[in-house]
C-alpha cells in the first residue's frame, strides 16, 4: 500500500469507558477477526490468561478497510496501557501514531485519565477524534459530556461521534473519520531506517518479539539491525504484521507497523522507546524522547520460608525478561534474612508483580511497606539516593534530605471538593488550582509528597467521594523537608524492615498509631512482647502485647474436638504468612500496617 493510504491511530480512554469493546468492534467490522473467531480467539484466550494472572493486551492490529470512497486503506490500531504507572509507555505508543480516538463514556464524562492521555496525545501532535460511547445507556448525556470535553480540553466537539461499542452503533462513522481526519504518515521511505519500538514481549522459542512503527526508510527480513539506545546488534529472523495474529512479510517501509524477532534475550535489550536502525546504514539521530522509565516506589520482598530464596530469585529473573521497568537487587535484612529490594513504576505495577509472583510462581512472600526514593546530601557533600529507610545515614552524617513531589490532578463532583481538600491538607499537600467544569464537576490540583500518595491516598480518595473522583499524578521534582527515621522495636530488637522515613511533625502521631496497630496485628505469644517506636535513641511510643494464657484453647473450646481442630487449622493457614523475627511471629499485615493508620 502507498503511504497515503495508511492510517496509524490509537484509542485513549479512562478505564472502563469502553476502549477494549470498541477495539473488538473495529476488528469485527473490518473483517480482521470473524464474528465466530472473535469469541474463540479473543475472549476465551483472555479468560485463560486472566486465570494465570497475566495482563493481556492487544498490542497492535492491522485492518484492511474499504472506505466509502472505494479506496482500500490499511488502518493500524496501536494500543496503549491504561494506567498512570505506565504513562511513559503510553507516550511512546502515541508517538507511533498520527491520530487518536478519544473515547469518553457518555454517562460519566471526562475523567482524570482521559485528561492525562489527551495531553500526551496533544504533545505528540495527534489528530484527536472525540467519540461519545455508551449512548445506549439510559443515563447517557452526550450533550453535557460534549460540553465538558470542549470546556476542559478545548476540543471542538461539533463533529463528535455518538457510539455504542456494545450495540455496534457509530462504528462505520468511526472508521470513515479515521480515514478522513487522521493524516497519513509522512513519506520518508528514501531515508535511513528509523523504527520506534512501542512494545515487546519475551517468547521462550523466538526470544523477544519487538513491536515497532517504521518512521523512516525500509526494513527487510535478514537485515542486521542496531538498537540505538542499547547499542546492540541483531539479525532479523522473522518480520511480520499483526492481523491481529502474526503474519510474516519480507519488508516493511515508512509508515507501517509490524513485529520482528531477532534472538534478543530480554526485553531490556529492546526497550520500549528505543530506535531501530540498520547496522550498515545507521541513522544519524535516534527518534526523539528516549528516557528510561525510572522506578519510583521500592519495597523489600522476602520469602516466608528461607528455603524459597532461590525460587524467588528465579521468578524475578523470569518476570524481568518481560518487564524492563522492574528492578531488583539482593537485600539482606537483619530481621528478615535474605530477600530482594524491588523497584516499581508505581503502586499498581508493584501489585501486579506481587500478584504474578504469588500466582504464577507459587511463592509465599512477605512484602514490606512501599518507600519512595529520598535524595540525601551527606556532610561530606556526597549525593545519595536512598530507597530503603533502614539505609538512611544518621542525622549527624547528613546535610539534608529531599523527597519526591508529585502534581496530583483530581476530577470530582463539586460536593466532595471539601473532603478531598481536607485529605490533601492532611497529607502535607500544597493547594495549586481549582476549576469548575460543567454541571457541578470540579478539577482540584495539589502538589503532594509522593510518599503521602503511595500509601492509601487512592483508596481514601475513592471512599471519601463514593468512588466518583478520579486522579492522575506525575513527578515534578525533589523538595527538602525536615524528615526523620522512625525505628520500630519488637521484643527489644530493632526491625529494619519496619523502619520508615516520616515528617518530623507527624513522627509522634505515626509512632503511636503504628505501635497500637502492631499490637492488634501481632498475635499473642507465650510471653509478653514490648513494642516501641523511636527516633534515634529516644522512645516516642510504646505498647505491650500481653502473654497468651496457656489454657485459652482448653477454656474456650472445652471438649469440642472438631471446633478445636478448626481453630488449629486456621492458625496453621495463617502461619504461612508469618515471618519469625527473633522469637516473635510477625504476620504480613504488620508490615503493611503503616498503610492503614487512621
Ligand atoms: P476499557 O477499560 O476502556 O477497555 O473498557 P471495556 O471495553 O472493558 O468496557 C468496560 C465495560 O463497559 C464493560 O462491561 C463493557 O461491556 C461496557 N461497555 C463498553 N462499551 C459499552 C457501550 O457502548 N454500552 C454499554 N452499555 N456498555 C458498554
Ligand atoms: Mg480494556
Coordinates of C-alpha atoms and ligand atoms in Angstrom, one line a residue:
X1 CA 0.0 0.0 0.0
X2 CA 1.1 3.5 -0.7
X3 CA 1.9 5.6 2.4
X4 CA -1.1 7.9 1.5
X5 CA -3.4 5.1 2.3
X6 CA -2.0 4.1 5.7
X7 CA -3.6 5.4 8.9
X8 CA -2.0 4.8 12.3
X9 CA -4.2 5.5 15.3
X10 CA -4.6 4.7 19.0
X11 CA -7.6 4.7 21.3
X12 CA -7.3 6.7 24.5
X13 CA -9.9 6.4 27.3
X14 CA -10.3 6.4 31.1
X15 CA -10.6 2.8 32.4
X16 CA -14.0 1.2 31.7
X17 CA -15.1 3.8 29.2
X18 CA -15.1 1.1 26.5
X19 CA -11.7 1.0 24.8
X20 CA -11.4 -2.8 24.5
X21 CA -15.0 -3.2 23.4
X22 CA -14.6 -0.6 20.7
X23 CA -11.3 -2.2 19.5
X24 CA -13.1 -5.6 19.2
X25 CA -15.9 -3.9 17.3
X26 CA -13.5 -2.3 14.8
X27 CA -11.7 -5.7 14.3
X28 CA -15.0 -7.4 13.6
X29 CA -16.4 -4.7 11.4
X30 CA -13.3 -4.6 9.1
X31 CA -13.4 -8.4 8.9
X32 CA -10.0 -8.6 10.6
X33 CA -11.5 -11.1 13.0
X34 CA -14.5 -13.1 12.0
X35 CA -17.5 -12.9 14.3
X36 CA -17.2 -16.6 15.2
X37 CA -13.4 -16.3 15.8
X38 CA -14.0 -13.3 17.9
X39 CA -15.3 -15.4 20.8
X40 CA -12.9 -18.2 20.4
X41 CA -9.8 -16.3 19.7
X42 CA -10.0 -13.4 21.9
X43 CA -12.5 -13.7 24.7
X44 CA -11.7 -17.3 25.5
X45 CA -8.0 -16.8 25.4
X46 CA -8.3 -13.8 27.6
X47 CA -10.1 -15.8 30.3
X48 CA -7.4 -18.4 30.3
X49 CA -4.7 -15.8 30.5
X50 CA -6.6 -14.0 33.2
X51 CA -6.8 -17.1 35.3
X52 CA -3.0 -17.2 35.1
X53 CA -2.9 -13.6 36.2
X54 CA -1.3 -12.3 33.0
X55 CA -2.5 -9.0 31.8
X56 CA -3.3 -9.5 28.2
X57 CA -3.4 -6.6 25.8
X58 CA -3.9 -6.3 22.1
X59 CA -0.6 -4.6 21.2
X60 CA -1.4 -3.7 17.7
X61 CA -3.7 -4.8 14.9
X62 CA -3.6 -4.1 11.2
X63 CA -7.0 -3.8 9.5
X64 CA -7.9 -3.6 5.8
X65 CA -10.8 -1.2 5.2
X66 CA -12.5 -0.3 2.0
X67 CA -13.8 3.2 2.6
X68 CA -16.9 4.8 1.1
X69 CA -14.7 6.5 -1.5
X70 CA -14.0 3.0 -2.8
X71 CA -10.3 3.0 -1.9
X72 CA -8.5 0.3 0.2
X73 CA -6.9 1.6 3.4
X74 CA -4.7 0.0 6.0
X75 CA -5.6 1.0 9.5
X76 CA -3.1 0.3 12.2
X77 CA -4.5 0.3 15.7
X78 CA -1.8 0.7 18.3
X79 CA -2.9 0.0 21.8
X80 CA -1.8 1.9 24.9
X81 CA -1.6 0.7 28.5
X82 CA -4.4 2.4 30.5
X83 CA -2.7 3.3 33.8
X84 CA -0.7 6.3 35.1
X85 CA 2.1 4.0 36.1
X86 CA 2.7 3.3 32.5
X87 CA 2.3 6.8 31.1
X88 CA 5.9 6.5 29.7
X89 CA 4.8 3.6 27.5
X90 CA 1.6 5.4 26.6
X91 CA 3.6 8.3 25.4
X92 CA 5.8 6.0 23.3
X93 CA 2.9 4.3 21.6
X94 CA 1.2 7.6 20.9
X95 CA 4.4 8.7 19.2
X96 CA 3.9 5.9 16.7
X97 CA 0.5 7.3 15.6
X98 CA -0.9 10.3 13.7
X99 CA -4.3 10.2 15.3
X100 CA -6.2 9.1 18.3
X101 CA -9.8 8.2 19.1
X102 CA -10.8 9.8 22.4
X103 CA -13.4 7.6 23.9
X104 CA -15.5 9.1 26.7
X105 CA -18.3 7.3 28.4
X106 CA -21.4 9.5 27.7
X107 CA -22.9 8.5 31.0
X108 CA -19.8 9.5 33.0
X109 CA -17.9 12.3 31.4
X110 CA -14.2 13.4 31.3
X111 CA -12.1 11.7 34.0
X112 CA -8.6 12.3 35.2
X113 CA -7.0 9.6 33.0
X114 CA -8.9 10.9 29.9
X115 CA -7.3 14.2 30.5
X116 CA -3.8 12.9 31.1
X117 CA -3.9 10.8 28.0
X118 CA -5.2 13.7 25.9
X119 CA -2.3 15.8 27.0
X120 CA 0.1 13.1 25.9
X121 CA -1.7 12.9 22.6
X122 CA -1.5 16.7 22.1
X123 CA 2.2 16.6 23.0
X124 CA 2.6 14.1 20.1
X125 CA 0.6 16.4 17.7
X126 CA -2.0 13.8 17.1
X127 CA -5.4 14.5 15.4
X128 CA -7.9 13.7 18.1
X129 CA -11.4 12.3 17.2
X130 CA -13.9 12.5 20.1
X131 CA -16.2 9.5 20.5
X132 CA -19.0 9.5 23.0
X133 CA -19.5 5.9 23.9
X134 CA -22.3 4.0 25.7
X135 CA -25.1 6.2 24.2
X136 CA -27.4 3.2 24.5
X137 CA -27.4 3.7 28.3
X138 CA -30.5 5.5 29.7
X139 CA -28.2 7.7 31.7
X140 CA -26.2 8.8 28.7
X141 CA -25.9 12.6 28.4
X142 CA -23.9 13.2 25.2
X143 CA -24.6 16.9 25.1
X144 CA -23.4 17.5 28.6
X145 CA -20.3 15.4 28.0
X146 CA -19.6 17.2 24.7
X147 CA -19.7 20.5 26.6
X148 CA -17.3 19.1 29.2
X149 CA -14.8 18.0 26.5
X150 CA -15.0 21.4 24.8
X151 CA -14.6 23.2 28.1
X152 CA -11.9 21.1 29.8
X153 CA -9.9 20.1 26.8
X154 CA -10.7 22.8 24.4
X155 CA -11.5 20.3 21.6
X156 CA -14.2 21.1 19.1
X157 CA -17.0 18.5 19.6
X158 CA -19.4 19.6 16.9
X159 CA -18.3 16.5 14.9
X160 CA -18.1 14.2 17.9
X161 CA -19.3 10.7 17.1
X162 CA -22.1 9.2 19.1
X163 CA -21.4 5.5 19.6
X164 CA -22.2 2.4 21.4
X165 CA -19.4 -0.2 21.2
X166 CA -21.7 -2.7 22.8
X167 CA -24.6 -2.3 20.4
X168 CA -22.3 -1.6 17.4
X169 CA -23.7 2.0 16.9
X170 CA -21.4 4.5 15.2
X171 CA -18.7 2.1 14.1
X172 CA -18.8 2.9 10.4
X173 CA -18.7 6.6 11.2
X174 CA -15.6 6.0 13.3
X175 CA -13.9 4.1 10.5
X176 CA -14.7 6.8 8.0
X177 CA -13.4 9.5 10.4
X178 CA -10.1 7.7 10.8
X179 CA -9.7 7.6 7.0
X180 CA -10.6 11.3 6.5
X181 CA -9.3 13.0 9.7
X182 CA -6.2 11.2 10.6
X183 CA -3.3 12.4 8.4
X184 CA -1.3 9.7 6.5
X185 CA 2.3 9.2 7.6
X186 CA 5.0 11.3 6.0
X187 CA 6.6 9.6 3.0
X188 CA 10.2 9.2 4.2
X189 CA 10.9 5.8 2.6
X190 CA 14.1 7.0 1.0
X191 CA 15.7 8.0 4.3
X192 CA 17.8 5.7 6.6
X193 CA 15.8 3.3 8.7
X194 CA 14.4 4.5 12.0
X195 CA 11.7 2.5 13.7
X196 CA 10.2 3.2 17.0
X197 CA 9.7 0.3 19.5
X198 CA 6.4 0.7 21.2
X199 CA 6.0 -2.7 22.8
X200 CA 7.8 -6.0 23.3
X201 CA 7.4 -9.3 25.0
X202 CA 9.5 -12.4 25.7
X203 CA 8.8 -15.6 23.8
X204 CA 10.7 -18.7 25.0
X205 CA 11.2 -20.0 21.5
X206 CA 12.0 -16.9 19.4
X207 CA 13.3 -14.5 22.0
X208 CA 12.0 -11.0 22.4
X209 CA 9.2 -10.1 19.9
X210 CA 9.5 -6.4 19.2
X211 CA 6.5 -4.3 18.0
X212 CA 7.5 -1.2 16.1
X213 CA 6.5 1.5 13.8
X214 CA 8.7 2.3 10.8
X215 CA 9.2 6.1 10.9
X216 CA 11.7 6.4 8.0
X217 CA 13.2 4.0 5.5
X218 CA 12.7 0.3 4.9
X219 CA 13.4 -2.8 6.9
X220 CA 13.8 -6.3 5.4
X221 CA 13.9 -9.8 6.8
X222 CA 17.6 -10.8 7.2
X223 CA 18.7 -7.2 7.8
X224 CA 21.3 -6.6 10.6
X225 CA 19.7 -4.1 12.9
X226 CA 21.1 -1.9 15.6
X227 CA 19.2 -0.7 18.7
X228 CA 20.4 2.8 19.1
X229 CA 20.0 3.3 22.9
X230 CA 21.3 -0.1 23.9
X231 CA 24.0 -0.2 21.2
X232 CA 23.4 -3.9 20.4
X233 CA 23.1 -5.5 17.0
X234 CA 21.0 -8.5 15.8
X235 CA 19.9 -10.2 12.6
X236 CA 16.2 -10.3 11.9
X237 CA 14.9 -13.9 11.8
X238 CA 11.3 -13.0 11.3
X239 CA 9.4 -9.9 10.2
X240 CA 5.7 -9.5 10.0
X241 CA 2.4 -7.7 10.6
X242 CA -0.3 -8.2 13.1
X243 CA -3.7 -9.2 11.6
X244 CA -4.1 -9.3 14.6
X245 CA -2.3 -12.7 14.7
X246 CA 1.3 -12.6 13.4
X247 CA 1.7 -12.9 9.6
X248 CA 5.2 -12.9 8.1
X249 CA 6.2 -10.4 5.4
X250 CA 9.5 -9.7 3.7
X251 CA 9.7 -6.0 4.2
X252 CA 8.1 -3.0 5.8
X253 CA 8.5 0.6 4.9
X254 CA 8.0 4.0 6.4
X255 CA 4.5 4.4 7.9
X256 CA 4.0 0.7 8.5
X257 CA 3.6 -1.1 11.8
X258 CA 4.9 -4.6 12.4
X259 CA 6.9 -7.0 14.6
X260 CA 10.3 -8.7 14.4
X261 CA 12.2 -11.5 16.1
X262 CA 16.0 -11.5 16.2
X263 CA 17.0 -13.8 19.0
X264 CA 17.0 -11.0 21.5
X265 CA 17.4 -12.4 25.0
X266 CA 15.5 -10.0 27.3
X267 CA 13.0 -7.1 26.8
X268 CA 15.6 -4.9 28.5
X269 CA 17.8 -5.2 25.3
X270 CA 14.9 -3.9 23.2
X271 CA 13.2 -1.4 25.4
X272 CA 10.1 0.4 24.6
X273 CA 11.0 3.9 23.2
X274 CA 14.3 2.7 21.6
X275 CA 15.0 3.3 17.9
X276 CA 15.9 0.5 15.5
X277 CA 18.3 1.4 12.6
X278 CA 20.4 -0.6 10.2
X279 CA 23.9 -1.7 11.3
X280 CA 25.2 -0.9 7.8
X281 CA 23.5 2.4 7.2
X282 CA 22.9 3.9 10.6
X283 CA 20.6 6.9 11.1
X284 CA 22.4 9.9 12.5
X285 CA 20.0 10.6 15.3
X286 CA 17.6 8.3 17.2
X287 CA 14.0 9.3 17.3
X288 CA 13.3 11.9 20.0
X289 CA 12.4 11.5 23.6
X290 CA 14.2 8.3 24.7
X291 CA 14.5 8.4 28.5
X292 CA 14.5 5.4 30.8
X293 CA 11.4 4.8 32.9
X294 CA 12.7 5.1 36.4
X295 CA 11.2 3.1 39.3
X296 CA 9.5 5.4 41.8
X297 CA 8.4 3.0 44.5
X298 CA 10.5 0.4 46.3
X299 CA 9.8 -2.4 48.7
X300 CA 11.5 -5.5 50.2
X301 CA 10.4 -9.0 49.2
X302 CA 11.3 -11.8 51.4
X303 CA 10.2 -15.5 51.2
X304 CA 8.4 -16.5 54.4
X305 CA 10.4 -19.7 54.2
X306 CA 14.1 -19.0 53.7
X307 CA 14.3 -22.1 51.5
X308 CA 12.3 -20.4 48.9
X309 CA 15.0 -17.7 48.3
X310 CA 16.4 -19.4 45.1
X311 CA 12.9 -19.8 43.8
X312 CA 12.2 -16.1 44.3
X313 CA 15.4 -15.2 42.5
X314 CA 14.5 -17.4 39.6
X315 CA 10.9 -16.0 39.4
X316 CA 12.2 -12.4 39.4
X317 CA 14.7 -13.2 36.7
X318 CA 11.9 -14.7 34.6
X319 CA 9.5 -11.8 35.2
X320 CA 12.3 -9.3 34.3
X321 CA 12.5 -10.9 30.8
X322 CA 9.1 -9.4 30.1
X323 CA 9.2 -6.3 32.3
X324 CA 12.1 -3.9 31.7
X325 CA 10.7 -1.5 34.2
X326 CA 11.1 -4.0 37.1
X327 CA 14.2 -3.5 39.2
X328 CA 15.6 -5.8 41.8
X329 CA 18.7 -6.5 43.8
X330 CA 19.5 -8.8 46.7
X331 CA 18.8 -7.4 50.1
X332 CA 19.9 -8.7 53.4
X333 CA 17.8 -7.7 56.4
X334 CA 18.9 -8.5 59.9
X335 CA 15.2 -9.1 60.8
X336 CA 14.0 -10.8 57.6
X337 CA 17.0 -12.6 56.3
X338 CA 17.7 -12.9 52.5
X339 CA 15.4 -11.3 50.0
X340 CA 15.3 -8.6 47.3
X341 CA 14.8 -4.9 47.2
X342 CA 12.5 -4.3 44.2
X343 CA 11.7 -1.1 42.4
X344 CA 8.4 -0.3 40.5
X345 CA 6.9 2.4 38.4
X346 CA 4.1 2.9 40.8
X347 CA 1.8 1.0 43.2
X348 CA -0.2 -0.7 40.6
X349 CA 3.0 -2.0 39.0
X350 CA 4.0 -3.3 42.4
X351 CA 0.7 -5.1 42.9
X352 CA 0.9 -6.7 39.5
X353 CA 4.3 -8.1 40.1
X354 CA 3.4 -9.3 43.6
X355 CA 0.3 -11.0 42.3
X356 CA 2.2 -12.7 39.5
X357 CA 5.0 -13.9 41.8
X358 CA 2.4 -15.4 44.1
X359 CA 0.0 -16.8 41.4
X360 CA 2.4 -17.9 38.7
X361 CA 5.3 -19.0 40.8
X362 CA 3.5 -20.2 43.9
X363 CA 5.7 -18.2 46.3
X364 CA 4.8 -17.1 49.8
X365 CA 6.2 -13.7 50.3
X366 CA 6.4 -11.0 52.9
X367 CA 6.4 -7.6 51.3
X368 CA 7.5 -4.6 53.2
X369 CA 5.7 -1.2 53.1
X370 CA 6.5 0.8 49.9
X371 CA 9.1 3.5 50.1
X372 CA 9.9 6.4 47.7
X373 CA 13.5 7.3 46.8
X374 CA 14.9 10.1 49.0
X375 CA 17.8 12.3 48.0
X376 CA 20.3 12.8 50.7
X377 CA 23.3 15.1 50.8
X378 CA 25.9 13.9 53.3
X379 CA 28.0 16.2 55.4
X380 CA 30.9 15.1 53.1
X381 CA 29.0 16.6 50.2
X382 CA 28.0 13.2 48.7
X383 CA 24.7 12.8 46.9
X384 CA 22.9 9.6 47.8
X385 CA 19.6 8.2 46.6
X386 CA 18.0 6.1 49.4
X387 CA 15.2 3.7 48.5
X388 CA 15.4 1.8 51.8
X389 CA 14.6 3.7 55.0
X390 CA 17.0 1.5 57.1
X391 CA 19.9 2.8 55.0
X392 CA 19.3 6.4 55.8
X393 CA 22.6 8.0 57.1
X394 CA 22.4 9.1 60.8
X395 CA 21.4 12.7 61.5
X396 CA 24.9 13.8 62.2
X397 CA 26.1 12.3 58.9
X398 CA 23.7 14.1 56.7
X399 CA 23.3 17.7 55.5
X400 CA 19.8 17.5 54.2
X401 CA 17.1 15.1 52.9
X402 CA 14.8 15.8 50.0
X403 CA 11.7 13.9 49.0
X404 CA 10.0 13.5 45.6
X405 CA 6.9 15.6 45.0
X406 CA 4.1 14.9 42.5
X407 CA 1.4 17.0 41.0
X408 CA -2.0 15.4 41.5
X409 CA -5.0 16.3 39.4
X410 CA -8.3 15.1 40.6
X411 CA -11.7 15.4 39.0
X412 CA -14.7 15.2 41.4
X413 CA -18.3 16.1 41.8
X414 CA -18.4 19.5 43.5
X415 CA -20.0 18.2 46.7
X416 CA -16.8 16.3 47.5
X417 CA -14.3 19.1 47.0
X418 CA -14.2 19.9 50.7
X419 CA -13.4 16.4 51.8
X420 CA -10.8 16.0 49.1
X421 CA -9.1 19.2 50.1
X422 CA -9.1 18.0 53.7
X423 CA -7.4 14.8 52.6
X424 CA -4.7 16.6 50.7
X425 CA -4.1 19.0 53.6
X426 CA -3.7 16.0 55.9
X427 CA -1.1 14.6 53.5
X428 CA 1.0 17.8 53.5
X429 CA -0.4 18.9 50.2
X430 CA 0.1 22.3 48.7
X431 CA -3.0 23.7 47.0
X432 CA -2.4 24.7 43.4
X433 CA -5.6 25.2 41.5
X434 CA -9.3 24.5 41.3
X435 CA -11.5 24.9 38.3
X436 CA -15.3 24.5 38.0
X437 CA -16.3 22.4 35.0
X438 CA -19.8 21.8 33.7
X439 CA -22.7 20.7 35.9
X440 CA -21.1 20.7 39.3
X441 CA -17.8 18.9 38.4
X442 CA -14.5 20.3 39.5
X443 CA -10.9 19.7 39.0
X444 CA -8.6 20.1 42.0
X445 CA -4.9 20.3 41.7
X446 CA -2.4 19.8 44.5
X447 CA 1.3 19.2 44.9
X448 CA 2.0 16.4 47.3
X449 CA 4.9 14.4 48.6
X450 CA 4.9 11.1 46.7
X451 CA 5.3 9.3 50.0
X452 CA 1.9 10.5 51.0
X453 CA 0.4 9.4 47.7
X454 CA 1.8 5.9 47.6
X455 CA 0.2 4.9 50.9
X456 CA -3.6 4.7 50.9
X457 CA -4.3 8.0 49.1
X458 CA -6.1 6.5 46.2
X459 CA -8.4 4.4 48.4
X460 CA -9.1 7.3 50.7
X461 CA -10.0 9.5 47.7
X462 CA -12.3 6.8 46.4
X463 CA -14.1 6.2 49.7
X464 CA -14.4 9.9 50.5
X465 CA -16.1 10.5 47.2
X466 CA -18.1 7.3 47.0
X467 CA -16.0 6.3 44.0
X468 CA -16.9 9.4 41.9
X469 CA -13.5 11.1 41.9
X470 CA -10.6 10.1 39.7
X471 CA -7.0 11.1 39.8
X472 CA -3.7 11.3 37.9
X473 CA -0.3 12.2 39.1
X474 CA 3.2 12.8 37.8
X475 CA 6.6 13.6 39.3
X476 CA 7.6 17.2 39.5
X477 CA 10.9 17.1 41.4
X478 CA 12.5 17.0 44.8
X479 CA 12.0 19.2 47.8
X480 CA 13.8 19.5 51.2
X481 CA 11.8 18.7 54.3
X482 CA 12.5 18.0 58.0
X483 CA 12.3 14.2 57.7
X484 CA 13.3 11.7 60.4
X485 CA 13.8 8.0 60.6
X486 CA 11.3 6.2 62.8
X487 CA 12.6 2.8 64.1
X488 CA 10.4 0.1 65.4
X489 CA 11.5 -2.4 68.0
X490 CA 9.7 -5.7 68.7
X491 CA 10.7 -7.5 71.9
X492 CA 13.6 -5.2 72.2
X493 CA 15.0 -5.9 68.7
X494 CA 15.0 -3.2 66.1
X495 CA 13.2 -4.4 63.0
X496 CA 14.9 -2.9 60.0
X497 CA 12.1 -3.9 57.6
X498 CA 9.7 -1.7 59.6
X499 CA 11.8 1.4 59.7
X500 CA 10.4 4.3 57.8
X501 CA 11.0 7.9 57.0
X502 CA 8.4 10.4 58.2
X503 CA 8.0 14.2 58.5
X504 CA 9.1 15.4 61.9
X505 CA 5.7 16.9 62.8
X506 CA 4.0 13.6 62.1
X507 CA 6.5 11.3 63.8
X508 CA 4.8 11.2 67.2
X509 CA 1.4 10.5 65.8
X510 CA 2.6 7.9 63.4
X511 CA 4.7 6.2 66.1
X512 CA 1.8 6.0 68.5
X513 CA -0.7 4.8 65.8
X514 CA 1.8 2.2 64.5
X515 CA 2.6 0.6 67.8
X516 CA -1.2 0.4 68.5
X517 CA -1.8 -1.2 65.2
X518 CA 1.0 -3.7 65.6
X519 CA -0.4 -4.6 69.0
X520 CA -3.6 -5.6 67.2
X521 CA -1.9 -7.4 64.4
X522 CA 0.8 -9.4 66.0
X523 CA -0.8 -12.5 67.8
X524 CA -0.2 -13.2 71.4
X525 CA 2.7 -15.4 72.3
X526 CA 3.6 -17.4 75.4
X527 CA 5.5 -14.3 76.7
X528 CA 4.9 -10.5 76.8
X529 CA 6.1 -8.6 73.8
X530 CA 7.1 -4.9 74.2
X531 CA 6.7 -2.8 71.1
X532 CA 8.5 0.5 70.8
X533 CA 8.8 3.3 68.3
X534 CA 11.8 5.6 68.5
X535 CA 13.7 8.4 66.8
X536 CA 17.4 7.8 67.3
X537 CA 17.7 6.7 70.9
X538 CA 14.5 8.5 72.0
X539 CA 11.5 6.2 72.5
X540 CA 8.4 8.1 71.4
X541 CA 5.7 5.4 71.8
X542 CA 5.4 2.0 73.4
X543 CA 2.8 -0.7 73.8
X544 CA 2.9 -4.2 75.1
X545 CA 1.3 -7.4 73.8
X546 CA 0.2 -9.5 76.8
X547 CA 1.3 -13.1 77.2
X548 CA -1.1 -15.8 76.0
X549 CA -2.8 -17.6 78.8
X550 CA -1.8 -21.3 78.3
X551 CA -5.4 -22.5 79.0
X552 CA -7.1 -20.4 76.3
X553 CA -7.8 -23.3 74.0
X554 CA -9.0 -25.5 76.7
X555 CA -11.2 -22.9 78.2
X556 CA -12.9 -21.6 75.1
X557 CA -13.5 -24.8 73.4
X558 CA -13.8 -27.3 76.1
X559 CA -14.1 -30.8 74.9
X560 CA -15.4 -29.9 71.4
X561 CA -12.7 -31.6 69.4
X562 CA -13.9 -30.5 65.9
X563 CA -14.1 -26.9 66.7
X564 CA -10.7 -27.0 68.3
X565 CA -9.3 -28.7 65.2
X566 CA -10.8 -26.0 63.0
X567 CA -9.2 -23.3 65.1
X568 CA -5.8 -25.0 64.9
X569 CA -6.2 -25.4 61.1
X570 CA -7.0 -21.8 60.8
X571 CA -3.9 -20.9 62.7
X572 CA -1.8 -23.2 60.6
X573 CA -3.0 -21.5 57.5
X574 CA -2.4 -18.1 58.9
X575 CA 1.1 -19.1 59.8
X576 CA 2.2 -19.3 56.2
X577 CA 2.0 -15.5 56.1
X578 CA 4.2 -15.1 59.2
X579 CA 7.8 -14.2 59.5
X580 CA 9.7 -15.1 62.6
X581 CA 11.7 -12.2 63.9
X582 CA 13.7 -13.4 66.8
X583 CA 11.2 -15.5 68.8
X584 CA 8.2 -13.4 67.6
X585 CA 6.0 -14.5 64.7
X586 CA 5.0 -11.3 62.7
X587 CA 2.2 -11.6 60.1
X588 CA 2.3 -10.0 56.6
X589 CA -0.3 -7.4 57.7
X590 CA 2.0 -5.9 60.2
X591 CA 4.5 -4.9 57.5
X592 CA 1.8 -3.0 55.7
X593 CA 0.3 -1.6 58.9
X594 CA 1.7 1.8 58.1
X595 CA -0.7 1.9 55.1
X596 CA -3.7 1.5 57.3
X597 CA -3.2 4.1 60.1
X598 CA -6.4 6.1 60.5
Ligands
LIG1 P1 -11.9 -0.3 28.9 O1 -11.5 -0.5 30.3 O2 -11.9 1.1 28.4 O3 -11.2 -1.2 27.9 O4 -13.5 -0.8 28.8 P2 -14.2 -2.1 28.4 O5 -14.2 -2.2 26.9 O6 -13.6 -3.2 29.1 O7 -15.6 -1.8 28.9 C1 -15.9 -1.6 30.2 C2 -17.4 -2.1 30.5 O8 -18.3 -1.2 29.7 C3 -17.7 -3.5 30.0 O9 -18.5 -4.1 30.9 C4 -18.4 -3.3 28.7 O10 -19.2 -4.3 28.4 C5 -19.1 -2.0 28.9 N1 -19.3 -1.2 27.6 C6 -18.4 -0.9 26.7 N2 -19.0 -0.2 25.7 C7 -20.3 -0.1 26.0 C8 -21.4 0.5 25.4 O11 -21.3 1.1 24.3 N3 -22.6 0.5 26.0 C9 -22.7 -0.2 27.2 N4 -23.9 -0.2 27.8 N5 -21.7 -0.8 27.8 C10 -20.5 -0.7 27.3
LIG2 MG1 -9.7 -2.6 28.4

